[in-house]
Amino acid sequence: MEHALDGLARILKAPLRRLRDRYGAFVLRLAESLATGLAIGVGFAIIQAFAG
């Protein structure tokens, strides 16, 4: 029983992870994908402008 209470106390005392730490990599990857898609779209628009 002592071990369970010690574990619970340790969990409750642990610092909370910030939202930025938790989702920072995901948001960065999402922004990277968005920028890549935008660059491809602009490239196609430029090609269409010169071709037409």
Coordinates of N, CA, C and O in Angstrom, one line a residue, residues 1-46:
M1 N 0.8 -1.2 0.0 CA 0.0 0.0 0.0 C 0.9 1.3 0.0 O 0.5 2.2 -0.6
E2 N 2.0 1.2 0.7 CA 2.9 2.3 0.8 C 3.4 2.7 -0.6 O 3.5 3.8 -1.0
H3 N 3.8 1.6 -1.4 CA 4.3 1.9 -2.7 C 3.3 2.5 -3.6 O 3.6 3.4 -4.4
A4 N 2.0 2.1 -3.5 CA 1.0 2.7 -4.3 C 0.8 4.2 -3.9 O 0.7 5.1 -4.8
L5 N 0.9 4.5 -2.7 CA 0.7 5.9 -2.3 C 1.9 6.8 -2.6 O 1.8 7.9 -3.0
D6 N 3.1 6.2 -2.6 CA 4.3 6.9 -3.0 C 4.3 7.2 -4.5 O 4.6 8.3 -4.9
G7 N 3.8 6.2 -5.3 CA 3.7 6.4 -6.7 C 2.7 7.5 -7.0 O 2.9 8.4 -7.9
L8 N 1.6 7.5 -6.3 CA 0.5 8.5 -6.5 C 1.1 9.9 -6.1 O 0.8 10.9 -6.9
A9 N 1.8 10.0 -5.0 CA 2.3 11.3 -4.6 C 3.4 11.8 -5.6 O 3.4 13.0 -6.0
R10 N 4.1 10.9 -6.2 CA 5.1 11.3 -7.2 C 4.5 11.8 -8.5 O 4.9 12.8 -9.0
I11 N 3.4 11.1 -8.9 CA 2.6 11.6 -10.1 C 2.0 12.9 -9.8 O 2.1 13.8 -10.7
L12 N 1.5 13.2 -8.7 CA 0.8 14.4 -8.4 C 1.8 15.6 -8.2 O 1.5 16.7 -8.5
K13 N 3.0 15.3 -7.8 CA 4.0 16.3 -7.6 C 4.8 16.6 -8.9 O 5.5 17.6 -9.0
A14 N 4.7 15.8 -9.9 CA 5.4 15.9 -11.2 C 5.0 17.2 -11.9 O 3.8 17.5 -11.8
P15 N 5.9 18.0 -12.4 CA 5.5 19.2 -13.1 C 4.6 18.9 -14.3 O 4.8 17.9 -15.0
L16 N 3.6 19.7 -14.6 CA 2.7 19.5 -15.7 C 3.5 19.9 -17.0 O 4.2 20.9 -17.0
R17 N 3.3 19.1 -18.0 CA 3.9 19.4 -19.3 C 3.0 20.5 -19.9 O 1.8 20.5 -19.9
R18 N 3.7 21.4 -20.5 CA 3.0 22.5 -21.2 C 2.4 22.0 -22.5 O 2.9 21.1 -23.1
L19 N 1.4 22.7 -22.9 CA 0.7 22.4 -24.2 C 1.7 22.5 -25.3 O 1.7 21.7 -26.2
R20 N 2.6 23.5 -25.3 CA 3.6 23.7 -26.3 C 4.5 22.5 -26.4 O 4.9 22.1 -27.5
D21 N 5.0 22.0 -25.3 CA 5.9 20.8 -25.3 C 5.2 19.6 -25.8 O 5.8 18.8 -26.5
R22 N 3.9 19.5 -25.5 CA 3.2 18.3 -26.0 C 2.9 18.3 -27.5 O 3.0 17.3 -28.1
Y23 N 2.5 19.4 -28.0 CA 2.0 19.5 -29.4 C 2.9 20.3 -30.3 O 2.6 20.5 -31.4
G24 N 4.1 20.7 -29.8 CA 5.0 21.6 -30.6 C 5.4 20.9 -31.8 O 5.4 21.5 -32.9
A25 N 5.8 19.6 -31.7 CA 6.4 18.9 -32.9 C 5.2 18.7 -33.9 O 5.5 18.8 -35.1
F26 N 4.0 18.4 -33.4 CA 2.9 18.2 -34.4 C 2.6 19.5 -35.1 O 2.4 19.4 -36.3
V27 N 2.6 20.6 -34.4 CA 2.2 21.9 -35.1 C 3.3 22.2 -36.1 O 3.0 22.7 -37.2
L28 N 4.6 22.0 -35.7 CA 5.7 22.3 -36.6 C 5.6 21.4 -37.9 O 5.8 21.9 -39.0
R29 N 5.3 20.2 -37.7 CA 5.1 19.3 -38.9 C 3.9 19.7 -39.8 O 4.0 19.7 -41.0
L30 N 2.8 20.1 -39.1 CA 1.7 20.6 -39.8 C 2.0 21.9 -40.6 O 1.6 22.0 -41.8
A31 N 2.7 22.8 -40.0 CA 3.2 24.0 -40.7 C 4.1 23.7 -41.9 O 4.0 24.3 -43.0
E32 N 4.9 22.7 -41.7 CA 5.9 22.3 -42.8 C 5.1 21.8 -44.0 O 5.3 22.1 -45.1
S33 N 4.1 20.9 -43.7 CA 3.3 20.4 -44.8 C 2.5 21.5 -45.5 O 2.3 21.4 -46.7
L34 N 1.9 22.4 -44.7 CA 1.2 23.5 -45.3 C 2.1 24.3 -46.2 O 1.7 24.7 -47.3
A35 N 3.3 24.6 -45.8 CA 4.2 25.5 -46.6 C 4.6 24.7 -47.8 O 4.7 25.3 -48.9
T36 N 4.8 23.4 -47.7 CA 5.2 22.6 -48.9 C 4.0 22.6 -49.9 O 4.2 22.8 -51.1
G37 N 2.8 22.4 -49.4 CA 1.7 22.4 -50.3 C 1.5 23.8 -51.0 O 1.1 23.9 -52.2
L38 N 1.7 24.8 -50.2 CA 1.5 26.2 -50.8 C 2.6 26.4 -51.9 O 2.3 27.0 -52.9
A39 N 3.8 26.0 -51.6 CA 4.9 26.2 -52.6 C 4.6 25.4 -53.9 O 4.8 25.9 -55.0
I40 N 4.1 24.2 -53.7 CA 3.7 23.4 -54.9 C 2.6 24.1 -55.7 O 2.6 24.2 -56.9
G41 N 1.6 24.6 -55.0 CA 0.5 25.3 -55.6 C 0.9 26.5 -56.4 O 0.5 26.8 -57.5
V42 N 1.8 27.3 -55.8 CA 2.3 28.5 -56.4 C 3.1 28.1 -57.7 O 3.1 28.8 -58.7
G43 N 3.9 27.0 -57.6 CA 4.7 26.6 -58.7 C 3.8 26.2 -59.9 O 4.0 26.5 -61.0
F44 N 2.7 25.5 -59.6 CA 1.8 25.1 -60.7 C 1.1 26.3 -61.2 O 0.9 26.4 -62.5
A45 N 0.8 27.3 -60.4 CA 0.1 28.5 -60.9 C 1.1 29.3 -61.8 O 0.6 29.8 -62.9
I46 N 2.3 29.3 -61.5 CA 3.3 30.0 -62.3 C 3.5 29.3 -63.7 O 3.5 29.9 -64.7

